[in-house]
mmCIF file of C-alpha atoms and ligand atoms in Angstrom:
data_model
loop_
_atom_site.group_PDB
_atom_site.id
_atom_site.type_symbol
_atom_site.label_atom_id
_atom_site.label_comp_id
_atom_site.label_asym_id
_atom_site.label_seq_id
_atom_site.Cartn_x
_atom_site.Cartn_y
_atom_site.Cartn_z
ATOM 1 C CA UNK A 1 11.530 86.762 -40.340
ATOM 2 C CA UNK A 2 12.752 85.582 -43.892
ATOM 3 C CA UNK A 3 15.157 87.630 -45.762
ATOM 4 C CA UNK A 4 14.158 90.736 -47.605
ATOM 5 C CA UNK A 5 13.471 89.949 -51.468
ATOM 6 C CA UNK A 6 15.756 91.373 -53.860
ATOM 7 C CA UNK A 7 14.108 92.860 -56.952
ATOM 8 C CA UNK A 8 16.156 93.465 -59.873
ATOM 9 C CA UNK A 9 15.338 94.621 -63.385
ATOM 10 C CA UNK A 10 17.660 94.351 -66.415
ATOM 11 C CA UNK A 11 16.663 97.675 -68.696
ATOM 12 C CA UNK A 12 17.928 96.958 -72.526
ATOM 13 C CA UNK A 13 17.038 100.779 -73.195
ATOM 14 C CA UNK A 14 20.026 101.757 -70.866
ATOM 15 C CA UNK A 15 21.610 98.848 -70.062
ATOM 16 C CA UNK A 16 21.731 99.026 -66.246
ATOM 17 C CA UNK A 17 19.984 97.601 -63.562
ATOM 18 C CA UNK A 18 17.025 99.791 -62.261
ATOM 19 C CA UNK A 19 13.132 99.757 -62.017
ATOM 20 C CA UNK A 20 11.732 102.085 -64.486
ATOM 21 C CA UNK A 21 11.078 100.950 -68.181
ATOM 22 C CA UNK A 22 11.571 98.649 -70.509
ATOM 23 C CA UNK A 23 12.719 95.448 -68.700
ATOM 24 C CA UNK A 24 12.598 91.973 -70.052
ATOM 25 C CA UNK A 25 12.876 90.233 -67.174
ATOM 26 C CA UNK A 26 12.370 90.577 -63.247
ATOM 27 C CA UNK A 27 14.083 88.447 -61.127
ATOM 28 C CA UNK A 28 12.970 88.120 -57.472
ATOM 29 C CA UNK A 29 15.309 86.118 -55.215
ATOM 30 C CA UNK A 30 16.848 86.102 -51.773
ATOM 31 C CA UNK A 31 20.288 84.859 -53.285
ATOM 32 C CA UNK A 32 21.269 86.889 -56.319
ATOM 33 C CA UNK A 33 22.496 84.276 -59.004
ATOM 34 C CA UNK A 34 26.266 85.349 -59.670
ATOM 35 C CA UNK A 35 25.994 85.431 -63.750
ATOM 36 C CA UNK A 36 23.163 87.864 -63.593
ATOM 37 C CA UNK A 37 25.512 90.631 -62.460
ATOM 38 C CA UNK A 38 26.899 90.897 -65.465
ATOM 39 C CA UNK A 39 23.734 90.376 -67.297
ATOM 40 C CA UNK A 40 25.227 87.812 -69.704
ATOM 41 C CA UNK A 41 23.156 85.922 -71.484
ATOM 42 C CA UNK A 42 23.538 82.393 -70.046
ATOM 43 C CA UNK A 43 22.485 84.305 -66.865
ATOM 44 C CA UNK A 44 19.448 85.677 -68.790
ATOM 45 C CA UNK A 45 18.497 82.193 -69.596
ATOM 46 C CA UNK A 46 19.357 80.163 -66.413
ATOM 47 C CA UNK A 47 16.957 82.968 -64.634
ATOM 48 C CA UNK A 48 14.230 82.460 -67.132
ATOM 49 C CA UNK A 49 14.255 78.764 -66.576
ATOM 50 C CA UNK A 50 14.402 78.922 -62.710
ATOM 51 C CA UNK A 51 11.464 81.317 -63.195
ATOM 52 C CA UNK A 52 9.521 78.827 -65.125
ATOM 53 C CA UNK A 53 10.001 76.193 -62.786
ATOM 54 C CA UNK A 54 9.086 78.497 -60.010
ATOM 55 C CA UNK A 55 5.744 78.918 -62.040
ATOM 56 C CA UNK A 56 5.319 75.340 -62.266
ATOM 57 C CA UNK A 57 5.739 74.124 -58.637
ATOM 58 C CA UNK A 58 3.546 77.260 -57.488
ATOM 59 C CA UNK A 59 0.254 74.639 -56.873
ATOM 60 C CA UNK A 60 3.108 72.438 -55.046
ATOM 61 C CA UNK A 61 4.243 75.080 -52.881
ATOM 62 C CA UNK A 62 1.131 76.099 -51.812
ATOM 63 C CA UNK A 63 0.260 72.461 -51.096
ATOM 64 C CA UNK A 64 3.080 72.246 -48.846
ATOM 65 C CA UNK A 65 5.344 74.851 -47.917
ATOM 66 C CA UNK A 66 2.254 77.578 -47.209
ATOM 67 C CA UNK A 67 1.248 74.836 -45.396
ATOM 68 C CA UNK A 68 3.750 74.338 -43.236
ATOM 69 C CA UNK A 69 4.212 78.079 -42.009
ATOM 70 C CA UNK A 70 0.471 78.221 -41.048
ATOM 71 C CA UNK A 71 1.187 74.656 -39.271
ATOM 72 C CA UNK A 72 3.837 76.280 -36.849
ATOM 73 C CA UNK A 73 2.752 80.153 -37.102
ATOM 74 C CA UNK A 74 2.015 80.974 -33.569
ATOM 75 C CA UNK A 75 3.291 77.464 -32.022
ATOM 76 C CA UNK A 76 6.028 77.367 -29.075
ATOM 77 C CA UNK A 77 7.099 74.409 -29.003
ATOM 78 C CA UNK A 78 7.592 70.913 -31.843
ATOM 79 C CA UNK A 79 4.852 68.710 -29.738
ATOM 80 C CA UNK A 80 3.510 65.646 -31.051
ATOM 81 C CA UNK A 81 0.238 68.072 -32.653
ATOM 82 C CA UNK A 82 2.982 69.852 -34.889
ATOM 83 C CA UNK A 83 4.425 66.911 -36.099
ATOM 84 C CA UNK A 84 1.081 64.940 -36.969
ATOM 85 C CA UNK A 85 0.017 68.088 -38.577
ATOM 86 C CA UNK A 86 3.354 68.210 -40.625
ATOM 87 C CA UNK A 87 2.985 64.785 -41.846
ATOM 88 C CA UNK A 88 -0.900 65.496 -42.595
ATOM 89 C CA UNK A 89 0.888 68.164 -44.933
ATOM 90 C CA UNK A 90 3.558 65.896 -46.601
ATOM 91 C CA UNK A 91 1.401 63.403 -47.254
ATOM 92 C CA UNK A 92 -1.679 65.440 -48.771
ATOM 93 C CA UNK A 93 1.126 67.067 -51.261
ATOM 94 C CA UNK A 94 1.842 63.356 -52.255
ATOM 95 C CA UNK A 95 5.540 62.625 -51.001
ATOM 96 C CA UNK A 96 3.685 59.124 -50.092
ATOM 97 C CA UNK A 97 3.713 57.414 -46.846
ATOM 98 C CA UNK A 98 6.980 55.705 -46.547
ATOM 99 C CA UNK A 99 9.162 59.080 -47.957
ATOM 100 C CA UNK A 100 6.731 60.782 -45.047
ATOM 101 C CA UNK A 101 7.545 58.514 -42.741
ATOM 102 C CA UNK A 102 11.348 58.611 -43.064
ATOM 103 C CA UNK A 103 11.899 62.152 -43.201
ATOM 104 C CA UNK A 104 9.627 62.394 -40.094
ATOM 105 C CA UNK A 105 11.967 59.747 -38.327
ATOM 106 C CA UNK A 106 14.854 62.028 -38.940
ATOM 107 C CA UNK A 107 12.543 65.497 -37.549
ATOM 108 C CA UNK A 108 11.743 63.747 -34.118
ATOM 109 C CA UNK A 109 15.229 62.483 -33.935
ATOM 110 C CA UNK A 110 16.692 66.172 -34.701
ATOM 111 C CA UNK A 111 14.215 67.371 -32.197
ATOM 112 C CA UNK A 112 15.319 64.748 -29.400
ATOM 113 C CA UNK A 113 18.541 65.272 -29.666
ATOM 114 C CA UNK A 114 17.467 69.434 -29.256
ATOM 115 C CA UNK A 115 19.508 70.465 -32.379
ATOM 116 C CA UNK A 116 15.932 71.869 -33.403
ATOM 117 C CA UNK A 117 13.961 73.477 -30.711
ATOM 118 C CA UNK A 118 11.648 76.345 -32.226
ATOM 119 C CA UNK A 119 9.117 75.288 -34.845
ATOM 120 C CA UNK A 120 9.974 77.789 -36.614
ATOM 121 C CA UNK A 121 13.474 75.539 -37.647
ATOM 122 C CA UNK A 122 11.139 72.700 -39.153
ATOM 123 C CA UNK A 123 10.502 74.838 -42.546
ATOM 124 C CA UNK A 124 14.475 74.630 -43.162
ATOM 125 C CA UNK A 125 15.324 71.205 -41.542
ATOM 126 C CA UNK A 126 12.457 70.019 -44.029
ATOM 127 C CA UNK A 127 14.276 71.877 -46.824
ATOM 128 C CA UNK A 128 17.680 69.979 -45.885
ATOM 129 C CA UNK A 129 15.796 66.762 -45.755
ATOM 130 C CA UNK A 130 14.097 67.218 -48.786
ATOM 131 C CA UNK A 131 17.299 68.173 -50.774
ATOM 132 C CA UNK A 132 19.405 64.995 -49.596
ATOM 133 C CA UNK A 133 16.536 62.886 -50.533
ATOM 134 C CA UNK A 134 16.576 64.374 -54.319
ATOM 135 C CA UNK A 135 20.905 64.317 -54.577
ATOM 136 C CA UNK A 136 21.009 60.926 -53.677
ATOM 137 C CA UNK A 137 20.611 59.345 -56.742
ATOM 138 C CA UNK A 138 21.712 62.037 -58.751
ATOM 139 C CA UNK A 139 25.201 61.345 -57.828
ATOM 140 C CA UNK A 140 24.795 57.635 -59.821
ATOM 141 C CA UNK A 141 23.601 59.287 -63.001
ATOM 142 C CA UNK A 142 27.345 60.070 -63.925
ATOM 143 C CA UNK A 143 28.468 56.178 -64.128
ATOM 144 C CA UNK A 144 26.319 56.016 -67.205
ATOM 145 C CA UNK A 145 28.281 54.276 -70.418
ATOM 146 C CA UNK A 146 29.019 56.448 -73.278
ATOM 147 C CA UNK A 147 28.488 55.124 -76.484
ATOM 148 C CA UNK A 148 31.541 54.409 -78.765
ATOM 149 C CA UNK A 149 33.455 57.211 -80.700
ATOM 150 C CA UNK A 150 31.347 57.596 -84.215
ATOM 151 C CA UNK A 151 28.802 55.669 -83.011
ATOM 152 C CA UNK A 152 24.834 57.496 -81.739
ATOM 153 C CA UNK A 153 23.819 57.592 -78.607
ATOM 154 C CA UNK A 154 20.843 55.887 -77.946
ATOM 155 C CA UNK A 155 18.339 56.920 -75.740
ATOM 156 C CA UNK A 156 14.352 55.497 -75.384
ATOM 157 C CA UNK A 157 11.404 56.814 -73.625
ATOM 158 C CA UNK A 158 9.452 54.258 -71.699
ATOM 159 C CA UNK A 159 6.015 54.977 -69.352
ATOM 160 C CA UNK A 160 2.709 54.195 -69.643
ATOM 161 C CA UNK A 161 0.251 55.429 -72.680
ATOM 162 C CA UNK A 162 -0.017 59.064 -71.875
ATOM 163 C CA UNK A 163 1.336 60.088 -69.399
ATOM 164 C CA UNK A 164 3.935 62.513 -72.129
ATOM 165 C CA UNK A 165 6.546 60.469 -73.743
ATOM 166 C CA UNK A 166 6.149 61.298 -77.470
ATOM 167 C CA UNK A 167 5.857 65.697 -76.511
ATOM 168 C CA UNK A 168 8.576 64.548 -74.342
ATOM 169 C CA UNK A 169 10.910 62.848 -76.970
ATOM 170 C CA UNK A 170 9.947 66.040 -78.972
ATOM 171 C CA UNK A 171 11.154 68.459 -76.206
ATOM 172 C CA UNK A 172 14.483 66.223 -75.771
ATOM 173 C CA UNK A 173 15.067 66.615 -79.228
ATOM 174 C CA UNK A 174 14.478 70.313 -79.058
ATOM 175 C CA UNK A 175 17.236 70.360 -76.155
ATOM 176 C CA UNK A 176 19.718 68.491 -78.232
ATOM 177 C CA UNK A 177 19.330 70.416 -81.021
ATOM 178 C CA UNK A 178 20.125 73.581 -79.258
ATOM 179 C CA UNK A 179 23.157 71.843 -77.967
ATOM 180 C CA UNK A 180 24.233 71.393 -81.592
ATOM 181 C CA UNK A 181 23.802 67.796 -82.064
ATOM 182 C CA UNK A 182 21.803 66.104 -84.737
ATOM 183 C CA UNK A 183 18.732 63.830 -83.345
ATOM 184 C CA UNK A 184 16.966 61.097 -85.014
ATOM 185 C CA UNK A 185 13.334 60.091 -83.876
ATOM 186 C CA UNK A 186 12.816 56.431 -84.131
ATOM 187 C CA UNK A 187 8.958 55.868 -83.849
ATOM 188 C CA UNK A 188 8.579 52.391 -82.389
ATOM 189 C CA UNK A 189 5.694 52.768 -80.440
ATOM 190 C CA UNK A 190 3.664 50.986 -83.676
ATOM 191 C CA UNK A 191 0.694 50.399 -81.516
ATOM 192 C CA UNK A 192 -1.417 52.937 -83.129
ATOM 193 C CA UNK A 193 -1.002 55.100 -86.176
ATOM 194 C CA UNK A 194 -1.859 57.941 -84.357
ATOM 195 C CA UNK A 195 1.367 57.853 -82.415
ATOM 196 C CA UNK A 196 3.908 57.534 -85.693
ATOM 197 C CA UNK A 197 1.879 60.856 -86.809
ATOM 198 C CA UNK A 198 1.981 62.100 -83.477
ATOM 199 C CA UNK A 199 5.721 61.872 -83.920
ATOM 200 C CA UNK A 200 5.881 63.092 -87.250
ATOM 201 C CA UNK A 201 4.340 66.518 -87.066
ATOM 202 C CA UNK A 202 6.827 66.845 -84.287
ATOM 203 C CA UNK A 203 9.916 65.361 -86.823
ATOM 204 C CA UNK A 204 8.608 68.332 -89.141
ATOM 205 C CA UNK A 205 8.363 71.081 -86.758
ATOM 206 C CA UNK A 206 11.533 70.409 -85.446
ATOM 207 C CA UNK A 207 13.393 69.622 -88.942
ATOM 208 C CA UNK A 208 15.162 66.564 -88.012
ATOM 209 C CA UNK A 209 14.845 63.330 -89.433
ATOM 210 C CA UNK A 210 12.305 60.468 -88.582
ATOM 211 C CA UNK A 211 12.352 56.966 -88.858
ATOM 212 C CA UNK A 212 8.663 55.001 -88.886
ATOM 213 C CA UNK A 213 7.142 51.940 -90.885
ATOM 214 C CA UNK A 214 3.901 51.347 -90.885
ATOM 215 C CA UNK A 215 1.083 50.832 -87.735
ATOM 216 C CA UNK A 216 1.703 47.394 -86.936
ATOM 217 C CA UNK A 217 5.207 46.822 -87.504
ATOM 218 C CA UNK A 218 7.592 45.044 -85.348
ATOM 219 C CA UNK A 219 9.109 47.772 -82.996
ATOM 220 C CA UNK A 220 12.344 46.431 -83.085
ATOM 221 C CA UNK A 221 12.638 46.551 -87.095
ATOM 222 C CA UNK A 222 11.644 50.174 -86.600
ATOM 223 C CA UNK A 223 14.593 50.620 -84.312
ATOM 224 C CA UNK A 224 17.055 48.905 -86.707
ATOM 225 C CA UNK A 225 15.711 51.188 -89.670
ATOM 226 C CA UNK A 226 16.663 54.197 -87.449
ATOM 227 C CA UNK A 227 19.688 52.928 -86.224
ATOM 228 C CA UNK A 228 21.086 52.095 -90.052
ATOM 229 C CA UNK A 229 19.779 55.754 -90.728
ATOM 230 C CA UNK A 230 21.263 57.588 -88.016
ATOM 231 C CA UNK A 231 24.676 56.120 -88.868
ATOM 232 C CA UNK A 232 24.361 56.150 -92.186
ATOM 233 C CA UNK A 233 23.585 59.955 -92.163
ATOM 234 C CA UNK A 234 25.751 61.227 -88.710
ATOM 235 C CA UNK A 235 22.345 61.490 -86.908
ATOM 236 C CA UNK A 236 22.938 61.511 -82.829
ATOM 237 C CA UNK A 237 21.161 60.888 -80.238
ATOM 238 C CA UNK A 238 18.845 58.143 -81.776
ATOM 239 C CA UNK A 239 15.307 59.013 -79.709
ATOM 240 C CA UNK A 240 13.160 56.038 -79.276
ATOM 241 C CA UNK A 241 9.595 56.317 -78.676
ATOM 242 C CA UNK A 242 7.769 53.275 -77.539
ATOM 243 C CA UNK A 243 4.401 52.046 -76.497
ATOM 244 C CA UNK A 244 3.102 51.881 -73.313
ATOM 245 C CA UNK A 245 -0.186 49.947 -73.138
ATOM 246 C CA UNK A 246 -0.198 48.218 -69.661
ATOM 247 C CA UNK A 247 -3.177 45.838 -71.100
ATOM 248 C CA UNK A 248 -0.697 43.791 -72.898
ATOM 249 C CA UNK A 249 2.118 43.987 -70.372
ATOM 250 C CA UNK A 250 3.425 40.659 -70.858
ATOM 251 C CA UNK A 251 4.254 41.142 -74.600
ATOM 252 C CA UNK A 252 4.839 45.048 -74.341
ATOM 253 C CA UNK A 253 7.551 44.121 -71.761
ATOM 254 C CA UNK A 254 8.732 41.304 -74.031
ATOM 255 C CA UNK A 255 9.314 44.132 -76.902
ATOM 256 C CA UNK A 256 10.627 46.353 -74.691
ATOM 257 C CA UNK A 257 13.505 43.346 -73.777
ATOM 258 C CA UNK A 258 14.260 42.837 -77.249
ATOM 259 C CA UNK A 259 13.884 45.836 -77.924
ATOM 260 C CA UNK A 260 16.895 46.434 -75.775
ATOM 261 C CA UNK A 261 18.864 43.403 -76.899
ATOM 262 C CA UNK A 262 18.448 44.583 -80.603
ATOM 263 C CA UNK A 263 19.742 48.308 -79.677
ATOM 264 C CA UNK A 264 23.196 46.601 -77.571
ATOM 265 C CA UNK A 265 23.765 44.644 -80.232
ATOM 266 C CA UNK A 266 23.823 47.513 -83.004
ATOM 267 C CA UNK A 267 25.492 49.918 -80.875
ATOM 268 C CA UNK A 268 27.869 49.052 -77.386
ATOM 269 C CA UNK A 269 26.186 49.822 -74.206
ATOM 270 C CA UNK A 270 22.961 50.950 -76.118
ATOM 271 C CA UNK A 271 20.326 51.927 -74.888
ATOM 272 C CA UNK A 272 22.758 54.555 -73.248
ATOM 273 C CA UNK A 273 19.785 56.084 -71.731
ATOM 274 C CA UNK A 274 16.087 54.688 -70.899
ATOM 275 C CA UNK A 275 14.360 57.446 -69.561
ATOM 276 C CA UNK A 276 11.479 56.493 -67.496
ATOM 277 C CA UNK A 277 8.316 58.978 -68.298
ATOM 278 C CA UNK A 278 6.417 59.767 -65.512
ATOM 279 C CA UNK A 279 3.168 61.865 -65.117
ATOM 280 C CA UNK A 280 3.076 64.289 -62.257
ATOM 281 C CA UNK A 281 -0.515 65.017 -62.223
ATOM 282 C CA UNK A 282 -0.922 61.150 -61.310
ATOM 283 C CA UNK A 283 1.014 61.467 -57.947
ATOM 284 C CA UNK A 284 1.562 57.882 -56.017
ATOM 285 C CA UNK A 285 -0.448 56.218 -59.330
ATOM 286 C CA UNK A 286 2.542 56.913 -61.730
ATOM 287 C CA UNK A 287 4.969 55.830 -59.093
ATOM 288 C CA UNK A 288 3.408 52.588 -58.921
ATOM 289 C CA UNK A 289 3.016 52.041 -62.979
ATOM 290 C CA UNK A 290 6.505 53.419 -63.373
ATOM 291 C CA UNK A 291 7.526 50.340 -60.755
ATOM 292 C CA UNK A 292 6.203 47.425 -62.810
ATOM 293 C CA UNK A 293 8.138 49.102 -66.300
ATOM 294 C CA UNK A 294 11.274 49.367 -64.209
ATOM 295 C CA UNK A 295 11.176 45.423 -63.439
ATOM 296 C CA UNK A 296 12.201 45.254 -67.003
ATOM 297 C CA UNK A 297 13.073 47.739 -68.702
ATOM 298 C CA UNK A 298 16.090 49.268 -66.790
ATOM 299 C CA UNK A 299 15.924 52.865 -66.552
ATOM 300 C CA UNK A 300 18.644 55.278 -66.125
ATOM 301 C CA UNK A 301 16.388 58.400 -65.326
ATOM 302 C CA UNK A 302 13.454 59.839 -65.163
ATOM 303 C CA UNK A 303 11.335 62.556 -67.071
ATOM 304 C CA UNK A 304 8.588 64.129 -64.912
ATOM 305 C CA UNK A 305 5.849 65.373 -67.128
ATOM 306 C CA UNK A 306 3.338 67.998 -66.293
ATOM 307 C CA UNK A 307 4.962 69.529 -63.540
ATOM 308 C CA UNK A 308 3.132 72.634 -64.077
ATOM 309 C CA UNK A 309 -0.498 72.986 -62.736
ATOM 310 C CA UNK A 310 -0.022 69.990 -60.287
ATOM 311 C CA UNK A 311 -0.461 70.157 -56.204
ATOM 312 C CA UNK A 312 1.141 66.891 -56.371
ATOM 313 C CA UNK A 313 4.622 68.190 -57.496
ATOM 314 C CA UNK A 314 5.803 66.622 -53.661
ATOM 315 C CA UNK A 315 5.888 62.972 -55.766
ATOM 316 C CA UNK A 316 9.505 64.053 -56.977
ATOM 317 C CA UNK A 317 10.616 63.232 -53.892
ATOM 318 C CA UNK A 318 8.687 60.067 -53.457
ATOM 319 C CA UNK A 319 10.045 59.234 -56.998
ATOM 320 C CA UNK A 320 13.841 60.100 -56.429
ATOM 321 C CA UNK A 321 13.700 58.174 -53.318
ATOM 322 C CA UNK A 322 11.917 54.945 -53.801
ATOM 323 C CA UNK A 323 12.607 54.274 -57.644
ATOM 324 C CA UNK A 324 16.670 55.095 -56.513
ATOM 325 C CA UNK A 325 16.655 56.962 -59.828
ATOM 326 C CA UNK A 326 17.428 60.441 -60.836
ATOM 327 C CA UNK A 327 15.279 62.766 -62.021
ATOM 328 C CA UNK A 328 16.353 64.020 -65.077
ATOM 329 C CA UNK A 329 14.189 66.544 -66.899
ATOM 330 C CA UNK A 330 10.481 68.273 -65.642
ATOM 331 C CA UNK A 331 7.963 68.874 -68.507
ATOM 332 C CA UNK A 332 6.563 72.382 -67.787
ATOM 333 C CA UNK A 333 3.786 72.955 -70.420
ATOM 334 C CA UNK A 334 2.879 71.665 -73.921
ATOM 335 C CA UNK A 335 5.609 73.718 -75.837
ATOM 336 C CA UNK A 336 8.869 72.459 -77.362
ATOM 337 C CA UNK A 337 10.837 74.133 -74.952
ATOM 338 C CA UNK A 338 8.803 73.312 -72.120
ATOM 339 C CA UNK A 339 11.390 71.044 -70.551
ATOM 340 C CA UNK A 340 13.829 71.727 -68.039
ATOM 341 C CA UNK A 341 16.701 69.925 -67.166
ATOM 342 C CA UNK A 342 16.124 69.020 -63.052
ATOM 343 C CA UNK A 343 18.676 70.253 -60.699
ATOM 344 C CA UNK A 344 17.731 69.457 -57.035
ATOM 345 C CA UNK A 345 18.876 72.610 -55.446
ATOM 346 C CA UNK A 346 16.539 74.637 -58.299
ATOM 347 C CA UNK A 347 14.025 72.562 -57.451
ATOM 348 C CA UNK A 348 13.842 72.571 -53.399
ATOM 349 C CA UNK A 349 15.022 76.888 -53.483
ATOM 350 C CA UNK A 350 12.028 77.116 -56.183
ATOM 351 C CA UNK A 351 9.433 75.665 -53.264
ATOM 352 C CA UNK A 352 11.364 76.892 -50.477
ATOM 353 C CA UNK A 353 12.410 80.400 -51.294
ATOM 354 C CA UNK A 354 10.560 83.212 -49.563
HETATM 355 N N1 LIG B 1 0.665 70.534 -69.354
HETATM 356 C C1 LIG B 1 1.474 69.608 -69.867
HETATM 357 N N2 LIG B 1 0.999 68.720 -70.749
HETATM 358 C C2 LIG B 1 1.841 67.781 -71.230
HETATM 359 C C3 LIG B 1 3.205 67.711 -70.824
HETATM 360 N N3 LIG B 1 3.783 66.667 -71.478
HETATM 361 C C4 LIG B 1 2.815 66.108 -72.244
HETATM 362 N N4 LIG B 1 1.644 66.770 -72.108
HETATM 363 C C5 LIG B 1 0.349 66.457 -72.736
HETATM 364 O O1 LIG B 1 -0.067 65.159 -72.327
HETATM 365 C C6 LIG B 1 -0.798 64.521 -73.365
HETATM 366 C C7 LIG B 1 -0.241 63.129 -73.646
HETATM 367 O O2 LIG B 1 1.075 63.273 -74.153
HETATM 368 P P1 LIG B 1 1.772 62.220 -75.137
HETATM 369 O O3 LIG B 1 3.131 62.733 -75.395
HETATM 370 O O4 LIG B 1 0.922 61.947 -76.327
HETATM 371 O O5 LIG B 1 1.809 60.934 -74.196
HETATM 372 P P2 LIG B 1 2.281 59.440 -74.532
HETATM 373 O O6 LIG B 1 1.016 58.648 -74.782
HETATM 374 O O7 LIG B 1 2.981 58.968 -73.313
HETATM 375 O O8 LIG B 1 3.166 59.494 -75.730
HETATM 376 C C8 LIG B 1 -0.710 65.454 -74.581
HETATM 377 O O9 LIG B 1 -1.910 66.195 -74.660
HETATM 378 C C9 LIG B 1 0.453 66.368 -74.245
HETATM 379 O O10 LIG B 1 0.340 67.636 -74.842
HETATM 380 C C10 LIG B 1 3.685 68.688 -69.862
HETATM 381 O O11 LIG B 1 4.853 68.709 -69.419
HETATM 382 N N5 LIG B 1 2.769 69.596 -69.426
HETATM 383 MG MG1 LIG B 2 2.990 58.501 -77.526
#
């Protein structure tokens, strides 16, 4: 039976925990996060973002942990039905064949060597599986270079035409902002003017400065102009959109090289961070455009966009395992602050929890 649910409700009227009244938030969890007992604030908004991601992977979890209980409800024993139907499961919620395949390899060998028996253990050995698949290359992300003292980071978004890197560069900045820094939004994806105004009503909404030429202009002059800028005026992190038409991939790729080489060459070790933009809503499709950017571009992380109203949310793990990289931030929504920085325990206790 799973663990009771623990319902708590912060009251502002009379600041204590009860149910009647006047609450601002409701937290429902089997494990009650230590900073909410005191109610601080950083425990207000760590369980407001958990809360959000829970909304967002709600289409994922019924995809494929709902599944899974109805798969062994009722069943004795882990035969060879229960596990087919468990990899019917993984793979229809888009974990992809080979990520499916391995973590299957480990169930049958956990169940051969009998240190799971009752079906009712797969929902939790899948849970541990799932979990060491995402922290694996979340332990690399910390060897990242730092820029040098004085000088901005820089950091570009890379991914295929839309599938969310400019609302994702203006989330990032958002984030930075609220950490106190000062970003600069470089708008080298020249492709189309669309984009640079995309970027712009962003640049104003946000109040930090932007950096564009004209449609048509040589991305990597763009990214000089905002470089020059952001040290000229203190500006840091540098954010760099770029385009992403796949129709031109041989001289997209070629600017997205130089690109790089221009960046290193302003600033040590830039780009400090090429985050990858993915599209959740495309499943195993974004997986395989995001493999043909990473050939040359060089990522250092990745940005899931459009977490929310997805079944396919299961491509994280597809994503963290066969692209080796880690997964960095989830777009949630639309919204500036629609983007959550990814923590893989959040993430698996969000699907998992009762
Ligand atoms: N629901 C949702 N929509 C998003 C998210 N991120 C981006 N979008 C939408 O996806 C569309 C394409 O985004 P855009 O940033 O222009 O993509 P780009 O071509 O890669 O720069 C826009 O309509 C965005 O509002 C997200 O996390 N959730
Ligand atoms: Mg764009």
């Amino acid at each position: 039976m799973p663990p009771p649910i623990l319902r708590i409700q912060w009251q502002y009227n009379t600041g204590r925990f009860g149910r009647a009244g006047c609450s601002r938030f409701t937290i429902e969890s089997k494990r009650m996060p230590m900073t909410l007992l005191g109610a601080s604030e950083k425990g207000e908004k760590k369980a407001g973002l958990f809360d959000r991601l829970r909304q967002a992977v709600a289409s994922t979890k019924a995809q494929l942990v709902e599944r899974i209980e109805q798969i062994v409800e009722g069943r004795e024993a882990i035969d060879r039905q229960v596990l087919d139907d468990l990899e019917a499961v993984l793979i229809g919620a888009d974990l992809g064949v080979k990520t499916t395949t391995e973590i299957l390899d480990h169930l049958r060998n956990q169940v051969d060597r009998r240190q799971i028996r009752d079906p009712q253990q797969l929902r939790s050995a899948l849970e541990r599986e799932i979990l060491a698949i995402l922290e694996k290359p979340a332990a690399s992300a910390a060897a990242r270079q730092q820029p040098p003292a004085g000088q901005p980071e820089v950091i570009f978004a890379v991914g295929v035409n839309g599938v969310g890197k400019t609302t994702s560069i203006a989330k990032l900045a958002n984030f930075y902002l609220q950490q106190g820094r000062r970003p600069l939004l470089c708008a080298a994806d020249t492709f189309r003017a669309a984009a640079i105004e995309q970027l712009e009503v962003w640049a104003r909404r946000l109040g930090v400065e932007i950096v564009k030429q004209k449609a048509g202009a040589d991305p990597s002059a763009v990214l000089f102009d905002g470089l020059a800028a952001a040290r000229r005026h203190h500006a840091d992190p540098v954010i760099v959109d770029t385009a992403g038409r796949l129709h031109t991939k041989y001289n997209l790729m070629a600017e997205l090289e130089k690109m790089c080489r221009i960046a290193g060459r302003e600033v040590a070790g830039a780009p400090h961070q090429v985050f990858l933009v993915i599209d959740a809503t495309t499943g195993q499709n974004g997986l395989q455009q995001a493999r043909q950017f990473l050939e040359h571009a060089g990522a250092t992380g990745i940005i899931l966009a459009k977490l929310d109203g997805t079944a396919k949310g299961g491509v994280v793990v597809a994503i963290a395992r066969e692209l080796g990289l880690p997964i960095q931030f989830v777009g949630v929504g639309e919204k500036l602050d629609d983007l959550l920085p990814f923590n893989p325990r959040e993430f698996v206790a969000s699907l998992f929890e009762a």
